[in-house]
Coordinates of C-alpha atoms in Angstrom, one line a residue:
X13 CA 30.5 -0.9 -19.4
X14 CA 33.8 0.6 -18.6
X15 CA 34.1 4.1 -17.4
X16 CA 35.6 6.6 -20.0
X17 CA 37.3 9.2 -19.0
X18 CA 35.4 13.2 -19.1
X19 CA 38.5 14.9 -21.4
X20 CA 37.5 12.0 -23.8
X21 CA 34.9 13.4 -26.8
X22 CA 31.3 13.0 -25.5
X23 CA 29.8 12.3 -29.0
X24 CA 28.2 9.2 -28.7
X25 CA 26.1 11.0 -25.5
X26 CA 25.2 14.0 -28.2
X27 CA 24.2 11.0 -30.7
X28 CA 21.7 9.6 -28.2
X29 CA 20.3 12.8 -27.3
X30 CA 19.6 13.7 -30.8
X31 CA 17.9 10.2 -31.5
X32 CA 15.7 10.9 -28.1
X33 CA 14.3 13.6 -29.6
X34 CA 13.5 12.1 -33.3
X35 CA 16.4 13.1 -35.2
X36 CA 17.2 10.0 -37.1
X37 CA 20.9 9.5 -38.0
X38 CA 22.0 7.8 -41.7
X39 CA 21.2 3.8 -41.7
X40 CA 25.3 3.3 -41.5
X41 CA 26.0 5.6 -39.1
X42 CA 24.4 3.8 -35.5
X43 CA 22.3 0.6 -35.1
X44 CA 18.2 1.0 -34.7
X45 CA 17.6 2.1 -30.8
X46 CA 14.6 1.3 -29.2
X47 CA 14.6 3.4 -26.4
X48 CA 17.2 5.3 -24.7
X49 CA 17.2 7.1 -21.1
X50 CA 19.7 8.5 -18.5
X51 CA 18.7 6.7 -15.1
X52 CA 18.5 9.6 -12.2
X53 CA 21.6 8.5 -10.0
X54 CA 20.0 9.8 -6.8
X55 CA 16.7 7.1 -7.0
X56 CA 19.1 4.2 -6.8
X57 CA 20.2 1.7 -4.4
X58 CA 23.7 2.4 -2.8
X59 CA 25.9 -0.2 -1.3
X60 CA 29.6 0.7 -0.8
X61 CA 28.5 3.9 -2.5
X62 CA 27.5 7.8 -2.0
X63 CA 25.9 10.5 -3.6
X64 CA 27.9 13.6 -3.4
X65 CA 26.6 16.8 -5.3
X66 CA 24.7 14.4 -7.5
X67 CA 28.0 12.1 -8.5
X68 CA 28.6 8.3 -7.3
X69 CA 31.9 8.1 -5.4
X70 CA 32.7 4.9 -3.3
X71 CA 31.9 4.9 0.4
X72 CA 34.5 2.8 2.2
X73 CA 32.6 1.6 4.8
X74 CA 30.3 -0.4 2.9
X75 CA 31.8 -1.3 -0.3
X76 CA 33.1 -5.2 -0.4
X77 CA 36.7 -6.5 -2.1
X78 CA 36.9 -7.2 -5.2
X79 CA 39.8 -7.1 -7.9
X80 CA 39.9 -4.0 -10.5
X81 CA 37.8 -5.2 -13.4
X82 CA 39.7 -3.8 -16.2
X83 CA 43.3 -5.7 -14.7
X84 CA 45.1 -2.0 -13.9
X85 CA 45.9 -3.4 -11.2
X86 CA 48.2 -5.9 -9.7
X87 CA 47.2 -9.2 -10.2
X88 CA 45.6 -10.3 -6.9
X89 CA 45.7 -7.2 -5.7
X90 CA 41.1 -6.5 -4.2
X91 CA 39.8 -3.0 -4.0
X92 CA 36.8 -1.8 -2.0
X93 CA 34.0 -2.6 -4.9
X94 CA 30.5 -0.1 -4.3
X95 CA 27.1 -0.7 -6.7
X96 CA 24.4 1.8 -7.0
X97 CA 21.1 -0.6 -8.6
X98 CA 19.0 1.5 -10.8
X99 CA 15.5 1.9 -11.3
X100 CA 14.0 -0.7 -13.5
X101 CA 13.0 0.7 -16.9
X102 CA 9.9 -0.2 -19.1
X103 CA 10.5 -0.5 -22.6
X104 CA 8.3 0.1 -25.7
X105 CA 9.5 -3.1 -27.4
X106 CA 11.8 -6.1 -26.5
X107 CA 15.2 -6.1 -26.2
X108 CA 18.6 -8.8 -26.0
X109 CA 20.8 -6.0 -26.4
X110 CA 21.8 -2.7 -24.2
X111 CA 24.6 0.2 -25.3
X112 CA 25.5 1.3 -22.0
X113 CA 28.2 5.2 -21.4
X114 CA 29.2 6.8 -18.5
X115 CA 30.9 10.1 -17.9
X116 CA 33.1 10.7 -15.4
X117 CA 36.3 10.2 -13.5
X118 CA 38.5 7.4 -13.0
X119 CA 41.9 7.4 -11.6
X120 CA 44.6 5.1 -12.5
X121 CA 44.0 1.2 -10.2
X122 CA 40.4 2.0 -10.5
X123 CA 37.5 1.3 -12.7
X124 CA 33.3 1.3 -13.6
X125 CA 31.5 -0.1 -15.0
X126 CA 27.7 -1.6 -15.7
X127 CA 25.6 -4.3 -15.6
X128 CA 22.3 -5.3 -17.0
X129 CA 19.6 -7.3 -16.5
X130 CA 16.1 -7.7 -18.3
X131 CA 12.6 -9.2 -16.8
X132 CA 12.1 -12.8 -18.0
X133 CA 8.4 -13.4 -19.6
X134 CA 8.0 -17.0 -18.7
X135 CA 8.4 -16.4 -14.8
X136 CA 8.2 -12.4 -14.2
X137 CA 11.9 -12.8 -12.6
X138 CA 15.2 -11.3 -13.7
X139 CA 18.0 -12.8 -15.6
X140 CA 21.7 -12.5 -14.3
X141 CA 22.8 -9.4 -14.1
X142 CA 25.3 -9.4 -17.6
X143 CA 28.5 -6.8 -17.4
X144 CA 28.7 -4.7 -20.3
X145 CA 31.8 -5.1 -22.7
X146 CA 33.5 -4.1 -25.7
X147 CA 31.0 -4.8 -29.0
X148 CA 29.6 -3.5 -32.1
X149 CA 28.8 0.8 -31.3
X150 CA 30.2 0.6 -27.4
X151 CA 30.5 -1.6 -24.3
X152 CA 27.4 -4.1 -24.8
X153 CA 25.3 -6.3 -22.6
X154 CA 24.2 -8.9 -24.5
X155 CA 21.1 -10.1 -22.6
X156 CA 20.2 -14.0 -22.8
X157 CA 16.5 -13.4 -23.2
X158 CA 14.5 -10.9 -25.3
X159 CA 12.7 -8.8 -22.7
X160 CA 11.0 -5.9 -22.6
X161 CA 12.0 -4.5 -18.7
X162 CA 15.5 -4.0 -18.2
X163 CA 17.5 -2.4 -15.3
X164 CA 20.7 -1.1 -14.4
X165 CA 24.0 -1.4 -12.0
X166 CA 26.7 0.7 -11.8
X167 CA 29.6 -1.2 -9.9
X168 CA 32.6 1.0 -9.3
X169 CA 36.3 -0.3 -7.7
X170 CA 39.2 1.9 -7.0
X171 CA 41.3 2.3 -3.8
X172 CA 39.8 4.2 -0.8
X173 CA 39.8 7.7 -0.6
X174 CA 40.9 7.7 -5.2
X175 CA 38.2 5.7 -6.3
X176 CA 36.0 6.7 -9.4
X177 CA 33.4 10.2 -9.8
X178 CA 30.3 8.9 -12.0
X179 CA 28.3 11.6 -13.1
X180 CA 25.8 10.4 -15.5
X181 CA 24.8 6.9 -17.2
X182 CA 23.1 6.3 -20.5
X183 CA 21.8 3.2 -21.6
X184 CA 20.5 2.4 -25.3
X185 CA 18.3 -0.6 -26.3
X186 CA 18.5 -2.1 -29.4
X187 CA 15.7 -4.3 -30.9
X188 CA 15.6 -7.9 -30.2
X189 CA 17.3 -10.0 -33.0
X190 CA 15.2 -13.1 -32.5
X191 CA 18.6 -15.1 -32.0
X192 CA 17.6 -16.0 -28.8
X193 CA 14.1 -17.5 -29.5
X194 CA 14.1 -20.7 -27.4
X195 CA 15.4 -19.4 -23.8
X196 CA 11.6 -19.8 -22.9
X197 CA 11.6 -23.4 -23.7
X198 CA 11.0 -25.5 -20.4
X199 CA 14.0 -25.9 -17.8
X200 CA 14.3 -27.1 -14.0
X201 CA 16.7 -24.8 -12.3
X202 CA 20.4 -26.6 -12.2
X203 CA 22.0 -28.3 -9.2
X204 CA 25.1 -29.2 -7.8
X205 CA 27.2 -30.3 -5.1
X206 CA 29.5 -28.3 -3.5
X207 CA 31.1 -27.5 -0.3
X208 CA 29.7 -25.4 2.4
X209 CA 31.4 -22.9 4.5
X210 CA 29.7 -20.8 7.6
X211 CA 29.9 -17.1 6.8
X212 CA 30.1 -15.7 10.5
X213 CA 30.8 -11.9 9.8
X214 CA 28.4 -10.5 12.8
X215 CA 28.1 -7.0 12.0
X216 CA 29.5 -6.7 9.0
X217 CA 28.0 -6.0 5.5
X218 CA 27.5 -7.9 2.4
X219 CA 28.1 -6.6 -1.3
X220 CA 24.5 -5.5 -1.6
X221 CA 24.5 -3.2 1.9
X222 CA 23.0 -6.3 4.5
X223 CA 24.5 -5.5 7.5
X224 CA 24.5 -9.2 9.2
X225 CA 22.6 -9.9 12.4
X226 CA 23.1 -12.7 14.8
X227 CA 21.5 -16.0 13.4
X228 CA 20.9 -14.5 9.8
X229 CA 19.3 -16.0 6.8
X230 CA 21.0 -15.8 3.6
X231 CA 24.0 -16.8 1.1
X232 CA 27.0 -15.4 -0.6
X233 CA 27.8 -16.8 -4.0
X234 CA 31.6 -16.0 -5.6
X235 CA 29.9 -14.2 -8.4
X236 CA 27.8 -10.9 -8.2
X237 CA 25.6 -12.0 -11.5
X238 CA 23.4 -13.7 -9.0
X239 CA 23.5 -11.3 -6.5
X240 CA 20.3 -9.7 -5.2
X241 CA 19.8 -5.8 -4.3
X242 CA 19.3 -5.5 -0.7
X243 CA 16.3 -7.2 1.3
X244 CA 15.1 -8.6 -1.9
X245 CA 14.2 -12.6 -3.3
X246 CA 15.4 -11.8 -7.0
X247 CA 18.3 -14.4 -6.8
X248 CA 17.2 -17.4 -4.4
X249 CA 18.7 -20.7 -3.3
X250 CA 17.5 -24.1 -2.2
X251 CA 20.2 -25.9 0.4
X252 CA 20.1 -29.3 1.4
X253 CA 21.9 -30.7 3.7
X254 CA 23.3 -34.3 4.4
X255 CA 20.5 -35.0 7.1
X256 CA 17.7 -34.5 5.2
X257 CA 17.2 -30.3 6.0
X258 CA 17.0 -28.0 3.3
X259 CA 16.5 -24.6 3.1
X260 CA 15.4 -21.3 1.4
X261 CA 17.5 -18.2 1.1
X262 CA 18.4 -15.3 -0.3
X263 CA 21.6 -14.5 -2.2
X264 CA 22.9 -11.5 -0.5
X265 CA 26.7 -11.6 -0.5
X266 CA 29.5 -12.6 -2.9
X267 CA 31.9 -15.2 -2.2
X268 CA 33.5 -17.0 -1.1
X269 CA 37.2 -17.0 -2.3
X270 CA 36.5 -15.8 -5.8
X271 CA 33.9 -12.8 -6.9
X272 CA 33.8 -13.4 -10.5
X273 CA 33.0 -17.8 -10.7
X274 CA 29.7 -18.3 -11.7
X275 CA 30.4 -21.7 -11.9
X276 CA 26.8 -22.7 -11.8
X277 CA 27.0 -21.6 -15.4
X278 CA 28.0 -23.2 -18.9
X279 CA 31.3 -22.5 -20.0
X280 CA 30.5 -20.3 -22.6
X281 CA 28.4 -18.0 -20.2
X282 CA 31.0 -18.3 -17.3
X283 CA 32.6 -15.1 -16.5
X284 CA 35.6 -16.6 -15.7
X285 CA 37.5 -20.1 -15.4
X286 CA 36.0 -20.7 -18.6
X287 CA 38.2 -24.3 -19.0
X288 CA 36.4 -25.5 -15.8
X289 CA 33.0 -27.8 -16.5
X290 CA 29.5 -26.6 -15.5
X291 CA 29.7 -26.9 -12.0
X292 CA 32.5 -27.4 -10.8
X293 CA 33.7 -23.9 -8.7
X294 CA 37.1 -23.0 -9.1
X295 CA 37.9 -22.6 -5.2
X296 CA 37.3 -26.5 -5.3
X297 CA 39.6 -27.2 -8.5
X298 CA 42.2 -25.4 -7.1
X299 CA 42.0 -27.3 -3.5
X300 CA 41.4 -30.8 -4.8
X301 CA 43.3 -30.7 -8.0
X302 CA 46.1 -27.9 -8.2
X303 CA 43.9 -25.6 -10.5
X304 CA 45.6 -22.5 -11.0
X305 CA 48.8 -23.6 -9.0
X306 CA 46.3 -24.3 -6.1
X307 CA 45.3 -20.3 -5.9
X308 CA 41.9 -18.0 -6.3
X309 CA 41.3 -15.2 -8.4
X310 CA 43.6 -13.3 -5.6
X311 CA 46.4 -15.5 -5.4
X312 CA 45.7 -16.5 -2.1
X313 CA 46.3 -20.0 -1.6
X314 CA 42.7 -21.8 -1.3
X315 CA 42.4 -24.0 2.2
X316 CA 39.0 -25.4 1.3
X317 CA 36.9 -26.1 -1.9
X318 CA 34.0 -24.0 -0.6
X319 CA 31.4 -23.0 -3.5
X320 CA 29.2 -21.2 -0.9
X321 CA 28.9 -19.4 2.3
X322 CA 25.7 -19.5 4.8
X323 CA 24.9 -17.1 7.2
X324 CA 24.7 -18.7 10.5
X325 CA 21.4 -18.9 11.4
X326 CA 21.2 -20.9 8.0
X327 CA 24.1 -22.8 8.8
X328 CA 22.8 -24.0 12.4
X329 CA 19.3 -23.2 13.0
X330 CA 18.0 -24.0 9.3
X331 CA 20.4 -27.0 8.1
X332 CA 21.7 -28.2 12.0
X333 CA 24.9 -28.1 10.7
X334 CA 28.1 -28.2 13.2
X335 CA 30.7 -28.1 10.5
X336 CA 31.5 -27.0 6.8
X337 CA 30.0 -29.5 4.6
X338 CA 28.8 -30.5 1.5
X339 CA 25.5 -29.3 0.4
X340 CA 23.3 -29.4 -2.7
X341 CA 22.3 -26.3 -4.2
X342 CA 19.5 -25.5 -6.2
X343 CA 20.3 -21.9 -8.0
X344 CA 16.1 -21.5 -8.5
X345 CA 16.4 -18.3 -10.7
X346 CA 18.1 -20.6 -13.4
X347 CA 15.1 -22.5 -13.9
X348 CA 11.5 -21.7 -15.9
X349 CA 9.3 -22.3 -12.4
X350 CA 7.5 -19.2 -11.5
X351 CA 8.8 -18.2 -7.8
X352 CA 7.1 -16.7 -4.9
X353 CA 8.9 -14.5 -1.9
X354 CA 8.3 -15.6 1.6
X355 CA 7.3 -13.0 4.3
X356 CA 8.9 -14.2 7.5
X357 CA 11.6 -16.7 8.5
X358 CA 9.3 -20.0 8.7
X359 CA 9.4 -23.5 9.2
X360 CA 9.5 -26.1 6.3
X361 CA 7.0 -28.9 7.5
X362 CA 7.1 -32.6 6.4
X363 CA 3.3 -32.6 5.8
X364 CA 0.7 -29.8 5.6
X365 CA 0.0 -30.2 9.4
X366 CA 1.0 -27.9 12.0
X367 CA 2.1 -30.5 14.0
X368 CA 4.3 -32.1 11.4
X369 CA 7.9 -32.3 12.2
X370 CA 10.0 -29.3 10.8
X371 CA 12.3 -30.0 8.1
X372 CA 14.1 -26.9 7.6
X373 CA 13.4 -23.3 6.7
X374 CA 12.1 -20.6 4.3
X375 CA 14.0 -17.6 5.3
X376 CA 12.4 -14.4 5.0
X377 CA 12.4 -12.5 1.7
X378 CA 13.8 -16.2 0.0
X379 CA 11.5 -16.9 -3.5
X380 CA 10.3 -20.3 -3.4
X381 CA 8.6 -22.9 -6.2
X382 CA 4.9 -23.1 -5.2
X383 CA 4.2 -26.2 -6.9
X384 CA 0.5 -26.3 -5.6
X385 CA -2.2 -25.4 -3.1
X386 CA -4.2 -27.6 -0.4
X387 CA -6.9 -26.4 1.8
X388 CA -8.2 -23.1 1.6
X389 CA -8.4 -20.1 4.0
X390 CA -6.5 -20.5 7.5
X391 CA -6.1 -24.3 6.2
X392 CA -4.0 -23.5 2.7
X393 CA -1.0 -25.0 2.2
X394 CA 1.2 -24.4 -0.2
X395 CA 3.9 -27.9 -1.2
X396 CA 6.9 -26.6 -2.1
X397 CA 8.9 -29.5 -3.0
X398 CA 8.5 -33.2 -1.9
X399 CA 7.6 -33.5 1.4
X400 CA 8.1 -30.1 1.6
X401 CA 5.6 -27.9 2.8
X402 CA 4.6 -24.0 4.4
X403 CA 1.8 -22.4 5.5
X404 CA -0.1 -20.6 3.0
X405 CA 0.3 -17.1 4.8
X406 CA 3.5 -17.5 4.4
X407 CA 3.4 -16.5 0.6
X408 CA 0.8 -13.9 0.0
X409 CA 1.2 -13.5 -3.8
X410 CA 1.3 -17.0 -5.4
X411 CA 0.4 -16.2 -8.6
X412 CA -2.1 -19.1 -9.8
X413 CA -1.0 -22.6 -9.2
X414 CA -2.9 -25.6 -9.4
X415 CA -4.7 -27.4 -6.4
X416 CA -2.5 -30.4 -5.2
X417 CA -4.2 -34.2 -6.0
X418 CA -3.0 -35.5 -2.7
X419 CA -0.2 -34.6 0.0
X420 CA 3.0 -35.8 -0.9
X421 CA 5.1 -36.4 2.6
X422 CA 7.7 -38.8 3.6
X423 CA 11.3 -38.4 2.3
X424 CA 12.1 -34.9 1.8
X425 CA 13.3 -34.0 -1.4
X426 CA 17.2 -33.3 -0.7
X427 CA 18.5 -33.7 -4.4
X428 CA 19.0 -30.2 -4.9
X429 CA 16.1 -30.5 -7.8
X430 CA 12.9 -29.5 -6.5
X431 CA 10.0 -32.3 -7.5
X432 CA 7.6 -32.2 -9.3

């Protein structure tokens, strides 16, 4: 949702508060609302953000680049970017569609806006987080799943010191329209290839407020649709490696080179770089083939086709990697498989033995596929992919899966798909 400006007429926010208290306008006049509610900006989650006096300003020392969504500025030109993640909110019906307003202040090179997300039925995870824009009664999110549990993100740009005043959000959800019946129909999570870049950045903090310790666990992705709140599993990866090491992580940070590719989407979904196939990221294009006269989303020239960073303790300890290479990538919150979040950074075994030779890693708070259960007790095991295997106290809340008929060891699964 884009940010309108406080001298504009606040009608549509005197519309809504009129329908939350059972005033019901004429059938023409506004589409059916199923609920309707003003998040309380103090309960969420900053990063790159402050509360002053009860508004949302941007705080310089945590906010991440990222260009001006609405284009007022240059082109090229990256602006500290802040997000404040709302609480979730329960709904009294499903919804694919979310009205979304906010009041406030918003200089010239600057810009809000909001995101959405709802709860998916067939694996109690979220979907992307989808940007509000112009549509039918206001700027619209138009969810890919009917859901009944959606949640909020404001994401405000601007330069430091000038950057937006926020001062109240609404949100209204409209009824589901059934046009999206068959996103619960059965689907692995997608994979791909792509190139692998070490993230370094010791101290430093990621879009979602990580500040990144020596030998960390995560990854950034150039598109905050995937991007998790802070110290959360919402949005996982699976990593594996040339050598036969995989691992589990976290998406905690966006990049690299470009903050708006989701390339791991369909065309029609992408946010951007919409003429590129499913993927294929743009940073790789533009290095290998001259896409976009050879630039990112910044005009920088790009010097490798990197589609994802790793922290380093990912890069080295997890995958033994000694150089940028390339990796394949499950993106796990794309698929229907119910997911599972791992307490503590732990090793991935070959076989469920303790003495089974590690084959890479489930970083703490990563959400892995718990495909089935051996043992019981201190001897429960939990197989999360082909020859892939962690203790079972390493997942305290598995849900329900079946028992496994027999171990499955020998060649790890590297495809990127996790087996069956």
């Amino acid at each position: 949702m884009r940010l309108r400006s406080a001298a504009a007429p606040f009608a549509s926010l005197a519309l809504v508060g009129a329908l939350a208290v059972g005033v019901t306008p004429p059938a023409a006049a506004q589409p059916a609302v199923l609920a309707i509610w003003t998040p309380d900006l103090t309960t969420g989650e900053p990063a790159g953000v402050r509360l002053d006096g009860g508004s949302v300003r941007l705080d310089g020392a945590g906010a991440y680049l990222a260009p001006v969504e609405e284009g007022s500025a240059p082109r090229g030109a990256a602006v500290p970017t802040g997000l404040l993640t709302l609480r979730p909110q329960q709904l009294p019906g499903a919804t694919d569609r979310v009205v979304t307003t906010v009041v406030g202040d918003v200089p010239a090179g600057s810009d809000a806006v909001v995101d959405v997300r709802g709860r998916r039925a067939a694996t109690g995870g979220w979907t992307e987080w989808i940007p509000a824009e112009p549509g039918t009664g206001g700027m619209v999110a138009e969810l890919p799943e009917p859901t009944s549990e959606v949640q909020g993100r404001l994401v405000i740009t601007g330069p430091p010191g000038s950057g937006p005043t926020v001062r109240g959000i609404t949100l209204a959800a409209q009824p589901a329209t059934g046009r999206l019946a068959q996103a619960g129909a059965e689907q692995a999570a997608v994979h791909y290839r792509v190139f692998a870049t070490r993230e370094g950045l010791v101290g430093g903090t990621t879009a979602n407020g990580h500040v990144i310790t020596e030998r960390d666990h995560f990854v950034a992705l150039p598109s905050r649709r995937g991007l998790s709140p802070r110290d959360t599993s919402d949005y996982s990866v699976k990593v594996c490696a040339p050598n036969g090491r995989c691992a589990f992580a976290p998406v905690w940070d966006v990049g690299p080179w470009n903050t708006r590719d989701d390339y791991w989407n369909p065309p029609s979904v992408r946010q951007e770089w919409r003429d590129l196939p499913q993927g294929l990221p743009q940073s790789q294009a533009a290095y290998k083939n001259g896409y976009n006269d050879g630039k990112d989303q910044f005009d920088r020239t790009v010097l490798n086709p990197a589609g994802i960073d790793l922290a380093d303790g990912l890069f080295w300890d997890a995958l033994e990697l000694d150089d940028n290479a390339w990796v394949t990538v499950d993106y796990l919150w794309t698929g229907n498989e119910r997911l599972s979040a791992v307490v503590g950074d732990l090793p991935v075994l070959a076989a469920p033995d303790p003495a089974a030779p590690p084959v890479g890693i489930a970083a703490n708070g990563a959400a892995v596929p718990v495909q089935c259960v051996l043992g019981q007790g201190a001897d429960r095991w939990l197989r999360i992919g082909a020859g892939q295997y962690l203790a079972g106290a390493a997942v305290p809340d598995i849900g329900a899966p079946p028992g496994c008929a027999t171990a499955v060891t020998g060649t790890p699964d590297t495809t990127g798909r996790t087996a069956g």
